[in-house]
CSV table of C-alpha atoms in Angstrom, one decimal:
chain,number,residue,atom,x,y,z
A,1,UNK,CA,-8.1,-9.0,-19.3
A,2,UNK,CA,-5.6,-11.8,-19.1
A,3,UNK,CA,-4.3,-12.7,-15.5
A,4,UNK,CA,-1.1,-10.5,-15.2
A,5,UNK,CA,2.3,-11.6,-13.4
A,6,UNK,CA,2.7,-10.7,-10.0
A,7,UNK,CA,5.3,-10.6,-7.4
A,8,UNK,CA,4.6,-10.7,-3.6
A,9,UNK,CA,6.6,-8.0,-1.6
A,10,UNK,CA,6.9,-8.4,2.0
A,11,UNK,CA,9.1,-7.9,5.3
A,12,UNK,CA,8.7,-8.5,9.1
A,13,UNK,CA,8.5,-5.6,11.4
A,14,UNK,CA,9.1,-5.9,15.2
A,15,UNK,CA,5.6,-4.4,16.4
A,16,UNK,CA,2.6,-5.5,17.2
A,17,UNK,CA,0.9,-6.3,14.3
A,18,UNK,CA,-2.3,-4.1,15.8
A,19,UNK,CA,-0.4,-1.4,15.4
A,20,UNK,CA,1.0,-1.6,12.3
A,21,UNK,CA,-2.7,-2.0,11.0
A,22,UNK,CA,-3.6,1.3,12.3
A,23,UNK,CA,-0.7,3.0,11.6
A,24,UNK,CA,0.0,1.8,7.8
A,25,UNK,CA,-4.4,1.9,6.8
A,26,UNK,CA,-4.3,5.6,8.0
A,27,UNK,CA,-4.2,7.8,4.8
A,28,UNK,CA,-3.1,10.6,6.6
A,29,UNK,CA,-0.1,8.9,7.7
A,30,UNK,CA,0.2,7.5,4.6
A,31,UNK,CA,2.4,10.6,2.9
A,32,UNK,CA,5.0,9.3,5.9
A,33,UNK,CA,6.2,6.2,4.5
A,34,UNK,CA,4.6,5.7,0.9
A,35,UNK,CA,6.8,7.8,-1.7
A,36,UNK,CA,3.8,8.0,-4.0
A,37,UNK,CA,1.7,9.4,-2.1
A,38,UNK,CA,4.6,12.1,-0.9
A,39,UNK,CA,1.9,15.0,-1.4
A,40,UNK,CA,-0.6,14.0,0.9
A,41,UNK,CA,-4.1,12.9,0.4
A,42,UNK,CA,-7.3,15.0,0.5
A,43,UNK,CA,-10.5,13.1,2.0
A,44,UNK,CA,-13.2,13.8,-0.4
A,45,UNK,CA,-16.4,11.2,0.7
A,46,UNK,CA,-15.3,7.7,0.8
A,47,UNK,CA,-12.6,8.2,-1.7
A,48,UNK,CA,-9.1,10.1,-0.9
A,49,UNK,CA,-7.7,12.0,-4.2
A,50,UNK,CA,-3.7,12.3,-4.2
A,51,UNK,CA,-2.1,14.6,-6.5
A,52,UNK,CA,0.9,13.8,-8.5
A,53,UNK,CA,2.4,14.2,-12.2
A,54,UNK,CA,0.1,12.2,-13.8
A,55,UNK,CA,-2.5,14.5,-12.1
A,56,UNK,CA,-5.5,13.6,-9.6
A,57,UNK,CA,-5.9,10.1,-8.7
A,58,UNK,CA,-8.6,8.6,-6.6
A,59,UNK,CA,-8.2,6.0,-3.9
A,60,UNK,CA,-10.5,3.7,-2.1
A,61,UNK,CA,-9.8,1.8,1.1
A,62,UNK,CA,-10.9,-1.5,2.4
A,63,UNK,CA,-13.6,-0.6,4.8
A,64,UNK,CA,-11.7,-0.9,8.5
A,65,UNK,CA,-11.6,-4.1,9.4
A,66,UNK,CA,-10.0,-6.7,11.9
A,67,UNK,CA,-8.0,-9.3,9.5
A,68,UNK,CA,-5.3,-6.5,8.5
A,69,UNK,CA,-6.5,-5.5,4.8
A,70,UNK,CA,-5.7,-2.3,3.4
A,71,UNK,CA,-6.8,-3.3,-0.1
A,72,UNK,CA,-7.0,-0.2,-2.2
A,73,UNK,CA,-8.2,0.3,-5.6
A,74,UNK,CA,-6.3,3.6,-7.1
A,75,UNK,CA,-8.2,5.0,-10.5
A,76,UNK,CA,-5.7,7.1,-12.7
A,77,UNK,CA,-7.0,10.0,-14.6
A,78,UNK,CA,-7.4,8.2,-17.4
A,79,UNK,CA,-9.6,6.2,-15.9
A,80,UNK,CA,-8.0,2.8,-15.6
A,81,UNK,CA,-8.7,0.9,-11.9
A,82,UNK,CA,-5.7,-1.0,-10.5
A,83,UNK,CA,-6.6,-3.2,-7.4
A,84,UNK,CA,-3.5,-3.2,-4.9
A,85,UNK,CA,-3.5,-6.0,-2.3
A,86,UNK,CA,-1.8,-4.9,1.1
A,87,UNK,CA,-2.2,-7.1,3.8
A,88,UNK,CA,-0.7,-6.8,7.5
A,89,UNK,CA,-0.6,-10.4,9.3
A,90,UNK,CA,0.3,-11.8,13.0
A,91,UNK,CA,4.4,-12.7,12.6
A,92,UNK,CA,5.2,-13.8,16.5
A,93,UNK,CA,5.1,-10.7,18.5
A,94,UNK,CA,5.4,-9.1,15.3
A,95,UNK,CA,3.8,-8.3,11.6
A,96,UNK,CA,4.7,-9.2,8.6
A,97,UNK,CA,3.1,-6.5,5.7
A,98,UNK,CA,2.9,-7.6,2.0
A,99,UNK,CA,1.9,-6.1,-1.0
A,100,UNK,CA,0.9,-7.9,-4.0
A,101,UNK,CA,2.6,-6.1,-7.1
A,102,UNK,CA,0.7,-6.4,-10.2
A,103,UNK,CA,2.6,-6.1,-13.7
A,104,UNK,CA,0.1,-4.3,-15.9
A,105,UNK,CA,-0.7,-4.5,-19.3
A,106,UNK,CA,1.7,-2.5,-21.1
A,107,UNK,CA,4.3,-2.7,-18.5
A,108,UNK,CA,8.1,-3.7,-19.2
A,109,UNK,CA,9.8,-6.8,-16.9
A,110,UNK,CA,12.6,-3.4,-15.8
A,111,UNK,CA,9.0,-1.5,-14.9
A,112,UNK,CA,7.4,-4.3,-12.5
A,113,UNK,CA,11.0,-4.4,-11.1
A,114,UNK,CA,11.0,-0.7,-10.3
A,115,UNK,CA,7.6,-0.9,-8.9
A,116,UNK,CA,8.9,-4.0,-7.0
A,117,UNK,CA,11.7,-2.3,-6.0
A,118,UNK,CA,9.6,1.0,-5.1
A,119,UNK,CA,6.9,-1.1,-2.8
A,120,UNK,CA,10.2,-2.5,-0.9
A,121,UNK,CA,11.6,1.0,-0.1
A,122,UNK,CA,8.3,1.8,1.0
A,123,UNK,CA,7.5,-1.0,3.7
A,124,UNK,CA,11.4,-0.3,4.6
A,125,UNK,CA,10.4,3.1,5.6
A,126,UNK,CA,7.5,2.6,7.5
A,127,UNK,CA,9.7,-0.4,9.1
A,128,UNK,CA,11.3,2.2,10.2
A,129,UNK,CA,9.0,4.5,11.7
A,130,UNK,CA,7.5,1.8,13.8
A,131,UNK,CA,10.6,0.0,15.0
A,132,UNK,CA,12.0,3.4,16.2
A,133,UNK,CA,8.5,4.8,17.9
């Protein structure tokens, strides 16, 4: 597979960057503030299954860890295996959370801005939710 184009999503939020760790690598506080995942995920072994219109996808987390990765690799039904790179980092006092957006095969310049765009509302949200704890 050729290297695909990616664009870099990110914002500062004003909490520790500790606690946005534990509170954003939680899947079952994930539903909260990632649209996507809207319907909740279901633990089932190391993998946690969300349900949506494409129909069952799996998700695997970065182990816990101390350096802020919530990597996830989501397989579609179909079987295909996208790697997401989300990454909470010291900012000041603060955090700053980023999410690496891939543009996958297949995938219009208007669809990777929509994802773009759909990656940003979601770090907004949970912005909010810690900022007004």
């Amino acid at each position: 597979m050729a290297t695909m184009i990616s664009r870099i999503v990110h914002l500062a939020i004003d909490r520790p960057w500790r606690e946005v760790y534990a509170f954003a690598s939680d899947p079952n506080r994930m539903p909260r503030w990632a649209a996507g995942l809207a319907s909740g995920l279901r633990q089932d072994g190391e993998d946690w299954i969300a349900s949506g219109p494409l129909g069952d996808v799996c998700v695997r987390f970065a182990e816990p860890n101390d350096f802020g990765v919530i990597d996830h690799t989501v397989t579609l039904p179909d079987g295909l295996q996208v790697y997401n790179a989300l990454r909470v980092t010291p900012n000041g006092d603060g955090a700053e959370i980023a999410f690496t957006v891939l543009r996958l095969p297949g995938m219009t310049e208007e669809d990777h801005d929509r994802d773009a765009a759909a990656v940003l509302a979601d770090l907004k949200t949970l912005k909010g939710l810690l900022e007004h704890q």
